[in-house]
PDB file of C-alpha atoms in Angstrom:
ATOM      1  CA  MET A   3       2.405  22.211   0.152  1.00 40.00           C
ATOM      2  CA  SER A   4       2.966  20.346   3.305  1.00 53.00           C
ATOM      3  CA  GLY A   5       4.597  16.551   2.616  1.00 65.00           C
ATOM      4  CA  ASP A   6       3.176  14.825   5.727  1.00 90.00           C
ATOM      5  CA  ARG A   7      -0.496  15.622   4.182  1.00 93.00           C
ATOM      6  CA  LEU A   8      -0.170  14.210   0.737  1.00 96.00           C
ATOM      7  CA  THR A   9       1.741  12.061   2.065  1.00 96.00           C
ATOM      8  CA  GLU A  10      -1.886  10.923   4.226  1.00 97.00           C
ATOM      9  CA  VAL A  11      -3.296  11.356   0.621  1.00 97.00           C
ATOM     10  CA  LEU A  12      -1.396   9.045  -1.090  1.00 97.00           C
ATOM     11  CA  ASP A  13      -1.691   6.865   1.710  1.00 97.00           C
ATOM     12  CA  ALA A  14      -5.347   7.028   1.582  1.00 98.00           C
ATOM     13  CA  THR A  15      -5.690   6.436  -2.581  1.00 98.00           C
ATOM     14  CA  TYR A  16      -3.632   3.258  -1.928  1.00 97.00           C
ATOM     15  CA  ASP A  17      -6.465   1.812   0.852  1.00 97.00           C
ATOM     16  CA  CYS A  18      -9.170   2.539  -1.397  1.00 97.00           C
ATOM     17  CA  LEU A  19      -7.505   1.219  -4.280  1.00 96.00           C
ATOM     18  CA  ILE A  20      -7.386  -1.977  -1.802  1.00 95.00           C
ATOM     19  CA  ARG A  21     -10.440  -2.548  -1.250  1.00 95.00           C
ATOM     20  CA  TYR A  22     -12.097  -0.999  -5.259  1.00 95.00           C
ATOM     21  CA  GLY A  23      -9.069  -0.875  -7.772  1.00 95.00           C
ATOM     22  CA  VAL A  24      -7.851   2.304  -9.862  1.00 95.00           C
ATOM     23  CA  ARG A  25     -11.106   2.860 -11.770  1.00 94.00           C
ATOM     24  CA  ARG A  26     -13.572   2.300  -9.406  1.00 96.00           C
ATOM     25  CA  THR A  27     -11.871   4.145  -6.876  1.00 97.00           C
ATOM     26  CA  THR A  28     -12.953   8.218  -6.382  1.00 98.00           C
ATOM     27  CA  VAL A  29     -11.757  11.112  -5.240  1.00 98.00           C
ATOM     28  CA  ASP A  30     -14.750  10.866  -2.110  1.00 98.00           C
ATOM     29  CA  ASP A  31     -13.611   7.326  -1.551  1.00 98.00           C
ATOM     30  CA  ILE A  32     -10.558   9.133  -1.186  1.00 98.00           C
ATOM     31  CA  ALA A  33     -11.932  11.654   1.294  1.00 98.00           C
ATOM     32  CA  GLY A  34     -13.392   9.435   3.204  1.00 97.00           C
ATOM     33  CA  ALA A  35     -10.836   7.019   4.293  1.00 97.00           C
ATOM     34  CA  MET A  36      -9.091   9.985   5.827  1.00 97.00           C
ATOM     35  CA  ASN A  37     -12.221  11.854   7.459  1.00 96.00           C
ATOM     36  CA  VAL A  38     -12.065  15.163   5.695  1.00 96.00           C
ATOM     37  CA  SER A  39     -13.713  17.061   2.876  1.00 96.00           C
ATOM     38  CA  ARG A  40     -13.889  16.136  -0.933  1.00 96.00           C
ATOM     39  CA  SER A  41     -11.923  19.743  -1.418  1.00 97.00           C
ATOM     40  CA  ALA A  42      -9.278  18.973   1.579  1.00 96.00           C
ATOM     41  CA  VAL A  43      -8.183  16.474  -0.935  1.00 97.00           C
ATOM     42  CA  TYR A  44      -8.174  18.624  -3.523  1.00 97.00           C
ATOM     43  CA  GLN A  45      -5.391  21.123  -1.846  1.00 96.00           C
ATOM     44  CA  TYR A  46      -2.805  18.424  -2.807  1.00 96.00           C
ATOM     45  CA  VAL A  47      -3.765  16.259  -5.426  1.00 97.00           C
ATOM     46  CA  ARG A  48      -5.557  17.847  -8.540  1.00 97.00           C
ATOM     47  CA  GLY A  49      -8.228  14.814  -8.402  1.00 97.00           C
ATOM     48  CA  LYS A  50      -7.857  10.918  -8.459  1.00 97.00           C
ATOM     49  CA  ASP A  51      -6.236  10.219 -11.367  1.00 97.00           C
ATOM     50  CA  ASP A  52      -3.481  12.135  -9.984  1.00 98.00           C
ATOM     51  CA  ALA A  53      -3.153  10.750  -6.799  1.00 98.00           C
ATOM     52  CA  VAL A  54      -2.713   7.287  -8.479  1.00 97.00           C
ATOM     53  CA  ARG A  55      -0.002   8.899 -10.366  1.00 98.00           C
ATOM     54  CA  ARG A  56       1.913   9.713  -7.824  1.00 97.00           C
ATOM     55  CA  LEU A  57       1.105   7.312  -6.059  1.00 97.00           C
ATOM     56  CA  ALA A  58       2.814   4.332  -8.697  1.00 97.00           C
ATOM     57  CA  GLU A  59       5.935   7.085  -8.816  1.00 98.00           C
ATOM     58  CA  ARG A  60       6.281   6.875  -4.653  1.00 97.00           C
ATOM     59  CA  LEU A  61       6.156   3.297  -4.664  1.00 97.00           C
ATOM     60  CA  HIS A  62       8.303   2.564  -7.387  1.00 98.00           C
ATOM     61  CA  THR A  63      10.637   5.234  -6.351  1.00 98.00           C
ATOM     62  CA  ARG A  64      10.755   3.483  -3.071  1.00 97.00           C
ATOM     63  CA  ALA A  65      11.997   0.854  -5.058  1.00 98.00           C
ATOM     64  CA  LEU A  66      14.580   2.347  -7.217  1.00 98.00           C
ATOM     65  CA  GLU A  67      16.418   3.468  -4.652  1.00 98.00           C
ATOM     66  CA  ARG A  68      16.522   0.236  -2.723  1.00 98.00           C
ATOM     67  CA  ALA A  69      18.112  -1.248  -5.558  1.00 98.00           C
ATOM     68  CA  ARG A  70      20.632   1.846  -6.467  1.00 98.00           C
ATOM     69  CA  ARG A  71      21.941   1.389  -2.914  1.00 98.00           C
ATOM     70  CA  ALA A  72      22.874  -2.420  -3.936  1.00 98.00           C
ATOM     71  CA  ALA A  73      24.155  -1.983  -7.182  1.00 98.00           C
ATOM     72  CA  SER A  74      26.368   0.779  -5.339  1.00 98.00           C
ATOM     73  CA  ALA A  75      26.989  -1.557  -2.483  1.00 98.00           C
ATOM     74  CA  ASP A  76      30.788  -2.835  -1.321  1.00 97.00           C
ATOM     75  CA  ALA A  77      29.698  -5.840  -2.364  1.00 96.00           C
ATOM     76  CA  PRO A  78      30.646  -8.616  -5.033  1.00 94.00           C
ATOM     77  CA  PRO A  79      29.074  -8.537  -8.709  1.00 94.00           C
ATOM     78  CA  ALA A  80      26.821 -11.418  -7.625  1.00 93.00           C
ATOM     79  CA  THR A  81      25.051  -9.724  -4.547  1.00 95.00           C
ATOM     80  CA  ARG A  82      24.955  -6.690  -6.119  1.00 97.00           C
ATOM     81  CA  VAL A  83      22.518  -8.249  -8.945  1.00 97.00           C
ATOM     82  CA  ARG A  84      20.917  -9.719  -6.942  1.00 96.00           C
ATOM     83  CA  GLY A  85      19.736  -6.911  -5.283  1.00 97.00           C
ATOM     84  CA  VAL A  86      18.927  -5.113  -7.586  1.00 98.00           C
ATOM     85  CA  LEU A  87      16.532  -7.671  -9.061  1.00 98.00           C
ATOM     86  CA  GLU A  88      15.070  -8.392  -5.485  1.00 97.00           C
ATOM     87  CA  ALA A  89      14.474  -4.591  -5.405  1.00 98.00           C
ATOM     88  CA  LYS A  90      12.241  -5.381  -8.547  1.00 97.00           C
ATOM     89  CA  LEU A  91      10.198  -8.672  -7.052  1.00 96.00           C
ATOM     90  CA  ARG A  92       9.539  -7.578  -4.194  1.00 95.00           C
ATOM     91  CA  LEU A  93       8.216  -4.223  -5.154  1.00 96.00           C
ATOM     92  CA  VAL A  94       5.474  -6.434  -6.881  1.00 94.00           C
ATOM     93  CA  LEU A  95       5.364  -9.376  -4.375  1.00 92.00           C
ATOM     94  CA  ASP A  96       4.005  -6.499  -2.083  1.00 92.00           C
ATOM     95  CA  LEU A  97       2.151  -5.058  -4.257  1.00 92.00           C
ATOM     96  CA  SER A  98       0.391  -8.189  -5.169  1.00 89.00           C
ATOM     97  CA  GLY A  99      -0.138  -9.518  -1.871  1.00 86.00           C
ATOM     98  CA  ASP A 100      -1.843  -6.428   0.089  1.00 83.00           C
ATOM     99  CA  SER A 101      -4.588  -7.021  -3.126  1.00 90.00           C
ATOM    100  CA  PRO A 102      -5.341  -7.726  -6.785  1.00 89.00           C
ATOM    101  CA  HIS A 103      -6.370  -4.386  -7.418  1.00 94.00           C
ATOM    102  CA  THR A 104      -3.244  -2.897  -5.811  1.00 93.00           C
ATOM    103  CA  ALA A 105      -1.079  -4.621  -8.935  1.00 92.00           C
ATOM    104  CA  GLU A 106      -2.920  -2.685 -10.938  1.00 94.00           C
ATOM    105  CA  LEU A 107       0.089   0.063 -10.421  1.00 95.00           C
ATOM    106  CA  LEU A 108       2.255  -2.366 -12.186  1.00 94.00           C
ATOM    107  CA  ASP A 109       0.951  -2.286 -15.545  1.00 94.00           C
ATOM    108  CA  GLU A 110       3.099  -0.587 -18.326  1.00 94.00           C
ATOM    109  CA  LYS A 111       0.088  -0.542 -20.815  1.00 94.00           C
ATOM    110  CA  ALA A 112      -2.141   1.594 -18.147  1.00 95.00           C
ATOM    111  CA  ARG A 113      -2.700   5.320 -19.223  1.00 94.00           C
ATOM    112  CA  LEU A 114      -1.795   6.731 -16.069  1.00 94.00           C
ATOM    113  CA  PHE A 115       1.499   5.179 -14.952  1.00 96.00           C
ATOM    114  CA  GLY A 116       2.409   3.266 -17.401  1.00 96.00           C
ATOM    115  CA  ASP A 117       5.622   5.692 -18.404  1.00 97.00           C
ATOM    116  CA  ILE A 118       6.394   4.982 -14.740  1.00 98.00           C
ATOM    117  CA  CYS A 119       6.773   1.630 -14.798  1.00 97.00           C
ATOM    118  CA  HIS A 120       8.227   1.551 -18.326  1.00 97.00           C
ATOM    119  CA  GLY A 121      11.331   3.780 -16.917  1.00 97.00           C
ATOM    120  CA  PHE A 122      11.383   2.088 -13.444  1.00 98.00           C
ATOM    121  CA  THR A 123      12.342  -1.184 -15.469  1.00 97.00           C
ATOM    122  CA  ALA A 124      13.872   1.168 -17.803  1.00 98.00           C
ATOM    123  CA  ASP A 125      16.848   2.106 -14.937  1.00 98.00           C
ATOM    124  CA  LEU A 126      17.060  -1.428 -13.495  1.00 98.00           C
ATOM    125  CA  ARG A 127      17.928  -2.145 -16.802  1.00 98.00           C
ATOM    126  CA  THR A 128      21.328   0.947 -16.533  1.00 98.00           C
ATOM    127  CA  LEU A 129      21.745  -0.291 -13.079  1.00 98.00           C
ATOM    128  CA  LEU A 130      22.642  -3.877 -14.010  1.00 98.00           C
ATOM    129  CA  ILE A 131      24.414  -2.976 -16.825  1.00 98.00           C
ATOM    130  CA  ARG A 132      26.852  -0.869 -15.164  1.00 98.00           C
ATOM    131  CA  VAL A 133      27.416  -3.498 -12.557  1.00 97.00           C
ATOM    132  CA  PHE A 134      27.970  -5.848 -15.006  1.00 96.00           C
ATOM    133  CA  THR A 135      30.394  -3.515 -16.829  1.00 96.00           C
ATOM    134  CA  GLU A 136      32.179  -2.932 -13.602  1.00 95.00           C
ATOM    135  CA  ALA A 137      32.707  -6.862 -13.394  1.00 94.00           C
ATOM    136  CA  GLY A 138      34.128  -7.114 -16.414  1.00 92.00           C
ATOM    137  CA  LEU A 139      31.436  -9.291 -18.641  1.00 91.00           C
ATOM    138  CA  GLY A 140      32.228  -9.878 -22.380  1.00 73.00           C
ATOM    139  CA  GLY A 141      34.976  -6.993 -23.676  1.00 56.00           C
ATOM    140  CA  ALA A 142      35.496  -5.669 -27.038  1.00 44.00           C
ATOM    141  CA  ASP A 143      35.830  -8.180 -30.014  1.00 44.00           C
ATOM    142  CA  PRO A 144      39.374  -8.552 -31.169  1.00 40.00           C
ATOM    143  CA  ALA A 145      37.548  -8.817 -34.853  1.00 43.00           C
ATOM    144  CA  GLU A 146      35.568  -6.388 -34.910  1.00 45.00           C
ATOM    145  CA  GLU A 147      39.200  -4.084 -33.229  1.00 39.00           C
ATOM    146  CA  GLU A 148      41.068  -5.589 -35.973  1.00 46.00           C
ATOM    147  CA  ALA A 149      38.327  -4.495 -38.713  1.00 47.00           C
ATOM    148  CA  ASP A 150      38.568  -1.015 -37.007  1.00 43.00           C
ATOM    149  CA  GLU A 151      41.984  -0.488 -37.251  1.00 44.00           C
ATOM    150  CA  ASN A 152      42.321  -1.503 -40.879  1.00 50.00           C
ATOM    151  CA  ARG A 153      39.299   0.901 -41.791  1.00 49.00           C
ATOM    152  CA  PRO A 154      40.412   3.821 -43.943  1.00 52.00           C
ATOM    153  CA  ALA A 155      40.811   7.350 -42.428  1.00 46.00           C
ATOM    154  CA  GLY A 156      39.147  10.362 -43.411  1.00 45.00           C
ATOM    155  CA  PRO A 157      35.927  11.377 -45.414  1.00 43.00           C
ATOM    156  CA  ALA A 158      36.522   7.651 -47.119  1.00 42.00           C
ATOM    157  CA  ALA A 159      36.108   5.745 -43.904  1.00 40.00           C
ATOM    158  CA  GLU A 160      32.641   3.533 -43.850  1.00 41.00           C
ATOM    159  CA  PRO A 161      30.158   5.693 -41.687  1.00 40.00           C
ATOM    160  CA  ARG A 162      28.852   4.580 -38.255  1.00 40.00           C
ATOM    161  CA  PRO A 163      25.364   4.986 -37.999  1.00 40.00           C
ATOM    162  CA  SER A 164      24.232   8.033 -35.751  1.00 39.00           C
ATOM    163  CA  GLY A 165      20.664   8.425 -35.513  1.00 41.00           C
ATOM    164  CA  GLY A 166      17.575   7.987 -37.391  1.00 40.00           C
ATOM    165  CA  PRO A 167      14.834   4.890 -37.650  1.00 39.00           C
ATOM    166  CA  ALA A 168      17.437   2.367 -37.968  1.00 38.00           C
ATOM    167  CA  ALA A 169      19.452   3.719 -35.604  1.00 38.00           C
ATOM    168  CA  ASP A 170      16.516   3.909 -33.221  1.00 39.00           C
ATOM    169  CA  ALA A 171      15.788   0.001 -34.206  1.00 37.00           C
ATOM    170  CA  ARG A 172      19.150  -1.053 -32.624  1.00 36.00           C
ATOM    171  CA  ARG A 173      18.436   0.957 -29.216  1.00 38.00           C
ATOM    172  CA  PRO A 174      17.849  -1.439 -26.082  1.00 40.00           C
ATOM    173  CA  PRO A 175      13.639  -0.907 -25.522  1.00 40.00           C
ATOM    174  CA  GLY A 176      12.554   1.800 -22.782  1.00 39.00           C
ATOM    175  CA  GLY A 177      16.481   2.505 -22.757  1.00 38.00           C
ATOM    176  CA  THR A 178      17.949   6.167 -23.280  1.00 36.00           C
ATOM    177  CA  GLY A 179      19.928   5.658 -26.331  1.00 35.00           C
ATOM    178  CA  THR A 180      23.484   5.602 -23.891  1.00 38.00           C
ATOM    179  CA  VAL A 181      23.390   1.391 -23.816  1.00 41.00           C
ATOM    180  CA  GLY A 182      23.932  -0.419 -27.274  1.00 44.00           C
ATOM    181  CA  PRO A 183      22.234  -3.563 -28.245  1.00 47.00           C
ATOM    182  CA  ALA A 184      22.944  -7.092 -26.412  1.00 45.00           C
ATOM    183  CA  ARG A 185      25.737  -9.149 -28.495  1.00 49.00           C
ATOM    184  CA  ALA A 186      27.110 -12.137 -27.913  1.00 48.00           C
ATOM    185  CA  VAL A 187      31.628 -10.936 -27.743  1.00 45.00           C
ATOM    186  CA  GLY A 188      33.817 -13.525 -28.170  1.00 46.00           C
ATOM    187  CA  GLY A 189      31.106 -15.839 -26.964  1.00 52.00           C
ATOM    188  CA  ALA A 190      30.379 -14.181 -24.378  1.00 63.00           C
ATOM    189  CA  VAL A 191      27.217 -11.824 -23.847  1.00 87.00           C
ATOM    190  CA  ASP A 192      27.806  -8.314 -23.600  1.00 95.00           C
ATOM    191  CA  PRO A 193      26.406  -6.172 -20.105  1.00 96.00           C
ATOM    192  CA  ALA A 194      23.427  -5.354 -21.873  1.00 97.00           C
ATOM    193  CA  GLY A 195      22.231  -8.844 -22.799  1.00 96.00           C
ATOM    194  CA  ALA A 196      23.533  -9.793 -19.385  1.00 97.00           C
ATOM    195  CA  ALA A 197      21.291  -7.235 -18.127  1.00 98.00           C
ATOM    196  CA  ASP A 198      18.140  -8.270 -20.638  1.00 98.00           C
ATOM    197  CA  MET A 199      18.937 -11.699 -19.346  1.00 97.00           C
ATOM    198  CA  CYS A 200      18.568 -10.478 -15.660  1.00 97.00           C
ATOM    199  CA  ILE A 201      15.419  -8.678 -16.430  1.00 97.00           C
ATOM    200  CA  ALA A 202      13.647 -11.665 -18.162  1.00 97.00           C
ATOM    201  CA  LEU A 203      14.805 -13.936 -15.051  1.00 97.00           C
ATOM    202  CA  VAL A 204      12.794 -11.575 -12.558  1.00 97.00           C
ATOM    203  CA  LEU A 205      10.061 -11.393 -14.871  1.00 95.00           C
ATOM    204  CA  GLY A 206       9.744 -14.721 -15.459  1.00 95.00           C
ATOM    205  CA  LEU A 207       9.697 -15.128 -11.239  1.00 95.00           C
ATOM    206  CA  GLU A 208       7.028 -12.723 -10.465  1.00 93.00           C
ATOM    207  CA  SER A 209       4.394 -14.953 -12.069  1.00 88.00           C
ATOM    208  CA  VAL A 210       5.738 -18.143 -10.559  1.00 90.00           C
ATOM    209  CA  PRO A 211       4.098 -19.164  -6.732  1.00 88.00           C
ATOM    210  CA  GLY A 212       7.419 -19.405  -4.145  1.00 88.00           C
ATOM    211  CA  GLY A 213       9.309 -16.515  -6.518  1.00 91.00           C
ATOM    212  CA  GLU A 214      11.000 -14.856  -3.922  1.00 91.00           C
ATOM    213  CA  ARG A 215      12.322 -18.253  -2.754  1.00 94.00           C
ATOM    214  CA  LEU A 216      13.792 -19.227  -6.329  1.00 95.00           C
ATOM    215  CA  LEU A 217      15.145 -16.002  -6.894  1.00 94.00           C
ATOM    216  CA  ARG A 218      18.338 -16.742  -4.890  1.00 93.00           C
ATOM    217  CA  PRO A 219      19.132 -20.245  -6.732  1.00 94.00           C
ATOM    218  CA  ALA A 220      18.105 -19.454  -9.926  1.00 94.00           C
ATOM    219  CA  VAL A 221      20.206 -15.856 -10.090  1.00 93.00           C
ATOM    220  CA  ASP A 222      23.406 -17.768  -8.642  1.00 93.00           C
ATOM    221  CA  ALA A 223      22.474 -20.113 -11.562  1.00 94.00           C
ATOM    222  CA  LEU A 224      22.533 -17.560 -14.130  1.00 94.00           C
ATOM    223  CA  LEU A 225      25.514 -15.511 -12.980  1.00 93.00           C
ATOM    224  CA  THR A 226      27.086 -18.772 -12.140  1.00 92.00           C
ATOM    225  CA  GLY A 227      27.027 -18.912 -16.515  1.00 91.00           C
ATOM    226  CA  LEU A 228      27.892 -15.339 -16.868  1.00 91.00           C
ATOM    227  CA  LEU A 229      30.759 -14.616 -14.391  1.00 87.00           C
ATOM    228  CA  GLY A 230      32.175 -17.554 -14.005  1.00 81.00           C
ATOM    229  CA  ASP A 231      34.087 -17.505 -10.059  1.00 67.00           C
ATOM    230  CA  ALA A 232      32.666 -14.272  -9.533  1.00 63.00           C
ATOM    231  CA  GLY A 233      28.611 -15.217 -10.172  1.00 63.00           C
ATOM    232  CA  ALA A 234      29.061 -17.821  -7.496  1.00 58.00           C
ATOM    233  CA  ALA A 235      27.305 -17.055  -4.739  1.00 59.00           C
ATOM    234  CA  PRO A 236      29.144 -15.573  -1.682  1.00 63.00           C
TER     235      PRO A 236
END
């Protein structure tokens, strides 16, 4: 499959979504935007639904790559966190700015690509948890450590939950089950809780006029509370 031709199909699909939206766009519209026949479009995608899904995947993948670079940068934790959140906000603002229709590509409830949107947010959460963990946020609760030390060994020990519906209920929303639930540790928020707060913050800014302008001061204020001096703007 020619990557260049597929790119042209997805670019044409995006142009059509700007004008018609997801529901009204057809393969004929995509073909017309490319000045090719319907059959030519079908050489690269299975149909309109496949084209739209591939387009959503491409957009979210690019944004995730930006977030990963930010999370892995040789920079203070606050800068890395802001970079991850900026990647999400930038995606939303770009799509919303081009057309109200293209903003449909952000709908986590959409049949065609909702799982892509949901997975993107879960991946950002994982990146943020890693940054906060590396920054030394939270830590073990001394009382819990003492309880663990005094816990009887062997078969008589109290079993820890390992699966089933109850364990699933404690997993983070959209998560992979590799990170525990958010909790306060010794009066501080743990990395998972901090990541959830950051995601909630950027979700709120997405719907606020001037959200991009407010991102930096809002994130700085949050991180100063979470990380102390490490959260101050560099």
